[in-house]
Amino acid sequence: MSSASSSSSATEAETLRRSRILKSKLYLDVPLSKVPVIYSASYDIAFLGIEKLHPFDSSKWGRVCRFLISDGALGKYCIIEPLEASNEDLLVVHSESYLKSLKNSANVASIVEVPPVALFPNCLVQQKVLYPFRNQVGGTILAAKLAKERGWAVNVGGGFHHCSGEKGGGFCAYADISLCIHYAFVRLNISRVMIIDLDAHQGNGHELDFADDRRVYTLDMYNPGIYPFDYEARRYIDQKVEVMSGTTTDEYLKKLDEALKVAASMFDPELVVYNAGTDILDGDPLGRLKISPDGIANRDEKVFRFARERTIPIVMLTSGGYMKSSARVIADSMINLSKKCLIDMGKNAT
């Protein structure tokens, strides 16, 4: 293919992407009576009990909200429900061939790492597994709009950072972070985005998607001794901070302080996408780090302070976390952010 025809097809692809984004219904107008905390009961996965074969707590998202409501920190009717991402929405980043591959239950089983899923009719897999994921994608995309309007937004879900436009894996079937950023480029007139990925695992999906895109700066703080071992994607990390198995809270927070200082000097973002996985918790079987619950609250506070002090809109995604205690830890961290006036979940919980 000549460089001229290659350039022409790239322009056509970008025009089509832009058209899809502009036609999307995911950027809802949200009344000010709602707070920028996004969740739907459709996020939670219940699939005849086989979801328990994966260490991920697939009811984590609902439990976070129930803790916030029962603690009086958040009003039940203040939560924002997103729309499900449609096929056209997903095609903004994903290829037709990748989305078609999800119509094979064996492929989905491989992505979510639960082999028995391969035995079920795909219509059931779509309903019980992929539909919840598509709703969370809608939440992540909407979160950027709300963050631009309100200064911050939390999607109590999402953060599927192992999925790229062409490949899923690690319990991540859709590339919600990449989608969120492309929507922000077009709909919010944003041209500089910083991804701060503090999940224990490397965020190889978004790294591959934005490999050659200078509009996106990636700070990834991860354990190099665990999944995904994606050495190609590591080449595309702008700021790599490796934390080895057994890293403790004080050491971790010191590294984070240094990393945020460097990031601030290297890049001036108009939006921060914060992937706030809780698999760094002490005892998490997959993350293998030793961060205390208070350490996670401290971590989240540092990232929000980084963004809020610079008046940069921030989106937080809950991402990985493989202990039942994760939901309580996330809720407590959000309550701490509220107490520190870094977010406002409303004073009159109902």
Tab-separated table of C-alpha atoms in Angstrom:
chain	number	residue	atom	x	y	z
A	1	MET	CA	0.000	0.000	0.000
A	2	SER	CA	1.374	3.440	-0.948
A	3	SER	CA	1.847	6.076	1.741
A	4	ALA	CA	-0.868	8.200	0.076
A	5	SER	CA	-3.496	5.439	0.156
A	6	SER	CA	-2.414	4.459	3.675
A	7	SER	CA	-2.873	8.058	4.794
A	8	SER	CA	-6.266	8.198	3.058
A	9	SER	CA	-7.555	5.040	4.783
A	10	ALA	CA	-6.317	6.331	8.167
A	11	THR	CA	-8.226	9.579	7.583
A	12	GLU	CA	-11.368	7.636	6.641
A	13	ALA	CA	-11.060	5.498	9.796
A	14	GLU	CA	-10.681	8.615	11.938
A	15	THR	CA	-13.704	10.247	10.257
A	16	LEU	CA	-15.795	7.134	10.927
A	17	ARG	CA	-14.627	7.021	14.552
A	18	ARG	CA	-15.541	10.678	15.030
A	19	SER	CA	-18.958	10.115	13.467
A	20	ARG	CA	-19.674	7.192	15.806
A	21	ILE	CA	-18.667	9.238	18.847
A	22	LEU	CA	-20.838	12.188	17.850
A	23	LYS	CA	-23.862	9.916	17.287
A	24	SER	CA	-23.444	8.086	20.606
A	25	LYS	CA	-26.115	8.409	23.294
A	26	LEU	CA	-23.721	7.601	26.170
A	27	TYR	CA	-23.054	11.252	27.125
A	28	LEU	CA	-26.226	11.696	29.165
A	29	ASP	CA	-27.325	15.050	30.542
A	30	VAL	CA	-27.344	14.538	34.298
A	31	PRO	CA	-29.297	16.768	36.737
A	32	LEU	CA	-27.291	18.535	39.457
A	33	SER	CA	-29.342	16.658	42.074
A	34	LYS	CA	-27.243	13.591	41.185
A	35	VAL	CA	-23.628	13.237	42.309
A	36	PRO	CA	-20.913	12.008	39.895
A	37	VAL	CA	-20.868	8.471	41.301
A	38	ILE	CA	-21.844	6.052	38.543
A	39	TYR	CA	-23.299	2.590	39.144
A	40	SER	CA	-26.096	0.331	37.958
A	41	ALA	CA	-27.357	-2.924	39.442
A	42	SER	CA	-26.629	-4.363	35.983
A	43	TYR	CA	-22.870	-4.099	36.749
A	44	ASP	CA	-22.976	-7.114	39.069
A	45	ILE	CA	-22.416	-10.568	37.613
A	46	ALA	CA	-24.438	-13.566	38.803
A	47	PHE	CA	-24.164	-16.557	36.485
A	48	LEU	CA	-25.517	-19.730	38.116
A	49	GLY	CA	-22.723	-19.535	40.694
A	50	ILE	CA	-19.915	-20.163	38.210
A	51	GLU	CA	-18.691	-16.580	38.693
A	52	LYS	CA	-17.301	-17.893	41.990
A	53	LEU	CA	-14.762	-19.938	40.030
A	54	HIS	CA	-12.818	-16.695	39.424
A	55	PRO	CA	-11.128	-14.971	42.406
A	56	PHE	CA	-12.661	-11.606	41.405
A	57	ASP	CA	-15.631	-10.566	43.569
A	58	SER	CA	-18.210	-9.999	40.832
A	59	SER	CA	-20.660	-8.396	43.276
A	60	LYS	CA	-18.001	-5.929	44.503
A	61	TRP	CA	-19.493	-2.942	42.682
A	62	GLY	CA	-22.924	-3.215	44.296
A	63	ARG	CA	-21.418	-3.836	47.713
A	64	VAL	CA	-19.365	-0.613	47.469
A	65	CYS	CA	-22.560	1.391	46.888
A	66	ARG	CA	-24.468	-0.415	49.638
A	67	PHE	CA	-21.694	0.437	52.115
A	68	LEU	CA	-21.742	4.103	51.052
A	69	ILE	CA	-25.537	4.275	51.374
A	70	SER	CA	-25.738	2.434	54.714
A	71	ASP	CA	-22.968	4.665	56.118
A	72	GLY	CA	-24.995	7.735	55.155
A	73	ALA	CA	-22.233	8.962	52.843
A	74	LEU	CA	-24.275	8.749	49.638
A	75	GLY	CA	-27.974	9.062	48.866
A	76	LYS	CA	-29.478	6.059	47.082
A	77	TYR	CA	-31.214	8.302	44.536
A	78	CYS	CA	-28.141	10.443	43.926
A	79	ILE	CA	-26.306	7.689	42.030
A	80	ILE	CA	-26.097	8.027	38.249
A	81	GLU	CA	-27.039	5.043	36.072
A	82	PRO	CA	-25.252	4.857	32.715
A	83	LEU	CA	-26.464	3.423	29.430
A	84	GLU	CA	-25.096	0.192	27.989
A	85	ALA	CA	-22.396	0.736	25.343
A	86	SER	CA	-23.810	-0.318	21.963
A	87	ASN	CA	-21.968	-2.142	19.212
A	88	GLU	CA	-21.469	1.178	17.397
A	89	ASP	CA	-20.040	2.696	20.591
A	90	LEU	CA	-17.595	-0.196	20.981
A	91	LEU	CA	-16.463	0.072	17.344
A	92	VAL	CA	-14.882	3.429	18.232
A	93	VAL	CA	-11.909	1.377	19.497
A	94	HIS	CA	-12.649	-2.290	18.804
A	95	SER	CA	-12.418	-4.019	15.448
A	96	GLU	CA	-15.412	-5.800	13.916
A	97	SER	CA	-13.443	-9.046	14.060
A	98	TYR	CA	-12.743	-8.700	17.801
A	99	LEU	CA	-16.398	-7.980	18.656
A	100	LYS	CA	-17.451	-10.909	16.464
A	101	SER	CA	-15.040	-13.175	18.391
A	102	LEU	CA	-17.078	-12.471	21.558
A	103	LYS	CA	-19.982	-14.329	19.957
A	104	ASN	CA	-17.985	-17.488	20.626
A	105	SER	CA	-18.430	-18.573	24.258
A	106	ALA	CA	-15.022	-20.281	24.303
A	107	ASN	CA	-13.334	-16.962	23.510
A	108	VAL	CA	-15.233	-15.224	26.316
A	109	ALA	CA	-14.317	-18.069	28.702
A	110	SER	CA	-10.652	-17.491	27.908
A	111	ILE	CA	-10.929	-13.728	28.483
A	112	VAL	CA	-12.756	-14.033	31.830
A	113	GLU	CA	-10.574	-16.993	32.856
A	114	VAL	CA	-13.543	-19.214	33.772
A	115	PRO	CA	-13.369	-22.320	31.500
A	116	PRO	CA	-16.973	-23.573	32.126
A	117	VAL	CA	-18.303	-20.394	30.458
A	118	ALA	CA	-17.341	-22.073	27.154
A	119	LEU	CA	-20.092	-24.664	27.670
A	120	PHE	CA	-22.976	-22.161	27.720
A	121	PRO	CA	-24.956	-20.828	24.741
A	122	ASN	CA	-23.567	-17.461	23.693
A	123	CYS	CA	-26.933	-15.717	24.212
A	124	LEU	CA	-26.632	-16.580	27.913
A	125	VAL	CA	-22.977	-15.478	28.039
A	126	GLN	CA	-23.926	-12.159	26.435
A	127	GLN	CA	-26.705	-11.612	28.981
A	128	LYS	CA	-24.896	-12.756	32.126
A	129	VAL	CA	-21.296	-11.676	31.461
A	130	LEU	CA	-20.890	-9.240	28.574
A	131	TYR	CA	-24.015	-7.144	29.231
A	132	PRO	CA	-22.746	-6.179	32.729
A	133	PHE	CA	-19.353	-5.298	31.212
A	134	ARG	CA	-20.967	-3.147	28.492
A	135	ASN	CA	-22.890	-1.218	31.150
A	136	GLN	CA	-19.644	-0.561	33.007
A	137	VAL	CA	-18.082	0.669	29.745
A	138	GLY	CA	-20.977	3.120	29.412
A	139	GLY	CA	-20.209	4.279	32.962
A	140	THR	CA	-16.519	4.881	32.245
A	141	ILE	CA	-17.279	6.859	29.086
A	142	LEU	CA	-19.888	8.990	30.885
A	143	ALA	CA	-17.479	9.591	33.794
A	144	ALA	CA	-15.208	11.791	31.650
A	145	LYS	CA	-18.123	14.106	30.754
A	146	LEU	CA	-19.127	14.369	34.410
A	147	ALA	CA	-15.537	14.976	35.516
A	148	LYS	CA	-15.246	17.839	33.030
A	149	GLU	CA	-18.506	19.322	34.355
A	150	ARG	CA	-18.045	18.682	38.092
A	151	GLY	CA	-14.268	18.279	38.527
A	152	TRP	CA	-14.406	14.583	39.380
A	153	ALA	CA	-16.338	11.379	38.784
A	154	VAL	CA	-16.138	7.823	40.082
A	155	ASN	CA	-17.332	4.858	38.055
A	156	VAL	CA	-17.867	2.163	40.691
A	157	GLY	CA	-16.715	-0.359	38.104
A	158	GLY	CA	-14.704	-0.384	34.889
A	159	GLY	CA	-10.947	-0.175	34.667
A	160	PHE	CA	-10.625	-3.078	32.193
A	161	HIS	CA	-7.004	-2.209	31.533
A	162	HIS	CA	-5.907	-5.538	30.010
A	163	CYS	CA	-8.183	-5.149	26.997
A	164	SER	CA	-7.029	-3.383	23.842
A	165	GLY	CA	-8.903	-2.733	20.627
A	166	GLU	CA	-7.854	-6.100	19.215
A	167	LYS	CA	-7.560	-8.392	22.232
A	168	GLY	CA	-9.190	-9.101	25.594
A	169	GLY	CA	-7.784	-10.933	28.613
A	170	GLY	CA	-7.421	-10.895	32.379
A	171	PHE	CA	-11.204	-10.551	33.034
A	172	CYS	CA	-11.302	-7.554	30.647
A	173	ALA	CA	-13.530	-7.929	27.570
A	174	TYR	CA	-13.846	-4.273	26.509
A	175	ALA	CA	-11.281	-1.447	26.427
A	176	ASP	CA	-13.245	1.070	28.503
A	177	ILE	CA	-10.234	3.293	29.274
A	178	SER	CA	-9.311	3.695	25.598
A	179	LEU	CA	-12.962	4.315	24.715
A	180	CYS	CA	-13.350	6.922	27.463
A	181	ILE	CA	-10.312	8.836	26.193
A	182	HIS	CA	-11.340	8.790	22.530
A	183	TYR	CA	-14.785	10.106	23.482
A	184	ALA	CA	-13.136	12.869	25.537
A	185	PHE	CA	-10.938	13.879	22.595
A	186	VAL	CA	-13.985	14.437	20.388
A	187	ARG	CA	-16.837	15.422	22.704
A	188	LEU	CA	-14.937	17.362	25.385
A	189	ASN	CA	-12.372	19.026	23.109
A	190	ILE	CA	-9.561	17.580	25.225
A	191	SER	CA	-6.150	16.884	23.707
A	192	ARG	CA	-3.965	15.795	26.662
A	193	VAL	CA	-4.872	12.894	28.962
A	194	MET	CA	-2.844	11.305	31.742
A	195	ILE	CA	-3.556	7.701	32.740
A	196	ILE	CA	-2.460	6.969	36.313
A	197	ASP	CA	-2.700	3.180	36.572
A	198	LEU	CA	-2.158	1.987	40.150
A	199	ASP	CA	-3.707	-1.463	39.832
A	200	ALA	CA	-1.144	-4.111	40.848
A	201	HIS	CA	-1.072	-5.412	37.276
A	202	GLN	CA	0.420	-3.656	34.263
A	203	GLY	CA	-2.212	-1.869	32.134
A	204	ASN	CA	-1.138	-3.432	28.864
A	205	GLY	CA	-4.432	-2.837	27.013
A	206	HIS	CA	-4.463	0.959	27.021
A	207	GLU	CA	-0.681	0.993	26.575
A	208	LEU	CA	-1.014	-0.860	23.273
A	209	ASP	CA	-3.942	1.304	22.158
A	210	PHE	CA	-2.047	4.565	22.726
A	211	ALA	CA	1.434	3.278	21.857
A	212	ASP	CA	2.202	6.070	19.389
A	213	ASP	CA	-0.245	8.709	20.622
A	214	ARG	CA	1.554	11.636	22.234
A	215	ARG	CA	-1.759	13.021	23.501
A	216	VAL	CA	-1.759	10.324	26.187
A	217	TYR	CA	0.812	10.071	29.002
A	218	THR	CA	0.883	6.843	31.017
A	219	LEU	CA	2.144	6.487	34.584
A	220	ASP	CA	1.927	2.782	35.408
A	221	MET	CA	2.936	1.529	38.861
A	222	TYR	CA	2.754	-2.262	38.816
A	223	ASN	CA	4.265	-5.526	40.021
A	224	PRO	CA	6.436	-6.834	37.139
A	225	GLY	CA	6.453	-10.363	38.599
A	226	ILE	CA	2.760	-11.058	37.901
A	227	TYR	CA	0.381	-11.194	34.894
A	228	PRO	CA	0.343	-9.998	32.093
A	229	PHE	CA	4.125	-10.056	31.386
A	230	ASP	CA	3.463	-7.932	28.288
A	231	TYR	CA	6.968	-6.797	27.383
A	232	GLU	CA	5.879	-5.161	24.139
A	233	ALA	CA	3.342	-2.952	25.956
A	234	ARG	CA	5.937	-2.026	28.589
A	235	ARG	CA	7.905	-0.250	25.860
A	236	TYR	CA	5.017	2.213	25.510
A	237	ILE	CA	4.775	3.236	29.175
A	238	ASP	CA	5.871	6.863	29.535
A	239	GLN	CA	6.623	6.509	33.245
A	240	LYS	CA	7.214	3.010	34.536
A	241	VAL	CA	7.319	2.415	38.320
A	242	GLU	CA	7.907	-1.217	39.235
A	243	VAL	CA	6.909	-2.405	42.721
A	244	MET	CA	8.086	-5.884	43.580
A	245	SER	CA	6.109	-8.572	45.411
A	246	GLY	CA	6.086	-7.884	49.154
A	247	THR	CA	6.321	-4.075	48.836
A	248	THR	CA	4.937	-2.485	52.024
A	249	THR	CA	2.719	0.566	52.514
A	250	ASP	CA	5.401	3.119	53.435
A	251	GLU	CA	7.688	2.102	50.580
A	252	TYR	CA	4.779	2.126	48.128
A	253	LEU	CA	3.523	5.578	49.125
A	254	LYS	CA	7.033	7.021	48.970
A	255	LYS	CA	7.417	5.721	45.404
A	256	LEU	CA	4.018	7.168	44.509
A	257	ASP	CA	4.942	10.610	45.872
A	258	GLU	CA	8.096	10.611	43.756
A	259	ALA	CA	6.220	9.364	40.683
A	260	LEU	CA	3.519	12.039	40.897
A	261	LYS	CA	6.186	14.732	41.237
A	262	VAL	CA	7.896	13.493	38.061
A	263	ALA	CA	4.569	13.168	36.189
A	264	ALA	CA	3.653	16.775	37.041
A	265	SER	CA	6.936	17.996	35.567
A	266	MET	CA	6.646	15.857	32.416
A	267	PHE	CA	3.056	16.415	31.274
A	268	ASP	CA	0.248	18.922	31.672
A	269	PRO	CA	-3.023	16.963	31.264
A	270	GLU	CA	-6.536	18.257	30.722
A	271	LEU	CA	-8.000	15.014	32.134
A	272	VAL	CA	-6.694	12.340	34.518
A	273	VAL	CA	-7.993	8.772	34.216
A	274	TYR	CA	-7.145	7.051	37.492
A	275	ASN	CA	-7.250	3.246	37.484
A	276	ALA	CA	-7.547	2.555	41.217
A	277	GLY	CA	-7.294	-1.227	41.559
A	278	THR	CA	-7.384	-2.543	45.133
A	279	ASP	CA	-5.402	-5.700	44.300
A	280	ILE	CA	-2.420	-4.007	45.968
A	281	LEU	CA	-4.061	-4.894	49.324
A	282	ASP	CA	-2.058	-7.021	51.743
A	283	GLY	CA	-3.298	-10.589	51.301
A	284	ASP	CA	-4.576	-10.204	47.737
A	285	PRO	CA	-3.730	-13.547	46.084
A	286	LEU	CA	-2.944	-12.035	42.676
A	287	GLY	CA	-1.380	-8.643	43.445
A	288	ARG	CA	1.177	-9.962	45.969
A	289	LEU	CA	1.799	-6.548	47.522
A	290	LYS	CA	1.380	-5.624	51.195
A	291	ILE	CA	-0.532	-2.335	51.238
A	292	SER	CA	-2.858	-1.682	54.186
A	293	PRO	CA	-6.471	-0.441	53.809
A	294	ASP	CA	-5.360	2.948	55.198
A	295	GLY	CA	-2.536	2.887	52.647
A	296	ILE	CA	-5.089	2.579	49.845
A	297	ALA	CA	-7.097	5.512	51.215
A	298	ASN	CA	-3.843	7.486	51.398
A	299	ARG	CA	-2.949	6.474	47.835
A	300	ASP	CA	-6.322	7.605	46.470
A	301	GLU	CA	-6.084	10.864	48.411
A	302	LYS	CA	-2.659	11.604	46.913
A	303	VAL	CA	-3.912	11.049	43.349
A	304	PHE	CA	-7.048	13.145	43.868
A	305	ARG	CA	-4.997	15.896	45.501
A	306	PHE	CA	-2.598	15.808	42.520
A	307	ALA	CA	-5.508	16.434	40.134
A	308	ARG	CA	-7.738	18.694	42.231
A	309	GLU	CA	-4.930	21.084	43.283
A	310	ARG	CA	-4.173	21.585	39.580
A	311	THR	CA	-7.902	21.829	38.697
A	312	ILE	CA	-7.599	18.840	36.366
A	313	PRO	CA	-10.825	16.803	35.993
A	314	ILE	CA	-10.312	13.276	37.334
A	315	VAL	CA	-12.088	9.996	36.558
A	316	MET	CA	-11.640	7.132	39.038
A	317	LEU	CA	-12.250	3.486	38.077
A	318	THR	CA	-12.236	0.636	40.614
A	319	SER	CA	-10.525	-2.009	38.419
A	320	GLY	CA	-8.986	-5.125	40.045
A	321	GLY	CA	-9.256	-6.418	43.607
A	322	TYR	CA	-9.552	-10.087	44.519
A	323	MET	CA	-10.530	-10.078	48.197
A	324	LYS	CA	-14.020	-9.738	49.677
A	325	SER	CA	-12.678	-6.865	51.784
A	326	SER	CA	-12.028	-4.751	48.663
A	327	ALA	CA	-15.560	-3.308	48.572
A	328	ARG	CA	-15.302	-2.017	52.140
A	329	VAL	CA	-11.843	-0.572	51.428
A	330	ILE	CA	-13.103	1.292	48.326
A	331	ALA	CA	-16.109	2.679	50.205
A	332	ASP	CA	-13.912	3.815	53.118
A	333	SER	CA	-11.494	5.481	50.710
A	334	MET	CA	-14.337	7.381	49.012
A	335	ILE	CA	-15.618	8.489	52.426
A	336	ASN	CA	-12.094	9.713	53.237
A	337	LEU	CA	-11.964	11.657	49.941
A	338	SER	CA	-15.273	13.265	50.890
A	339	LYS	CA	-14.050	14.172	54.384
A	340	LYS	CA	-10.944	15.758	52.863
A	341	CYS	CA	-13.222	17.793	50.512
A	342	LEU	CA	-11.630	16.215	47.443
A	343	ILE	CA	-15.054	14.936	46.339
A	344	ASP	CA	-18.563	15.938	47.378
A	345	MET	CA	-21.069	13.087	47.577
A	346	GLY	CA	-23.808	15.353	48.938
A	347	LYS	CA	-24.554	16.277	52.523
A	348	ASN	CA	-28.089	14.921	52.747
A	349	ALA	CA	-27.950	11.175	52.208
A	350	THR	CA	-31.454	9.847	51.680
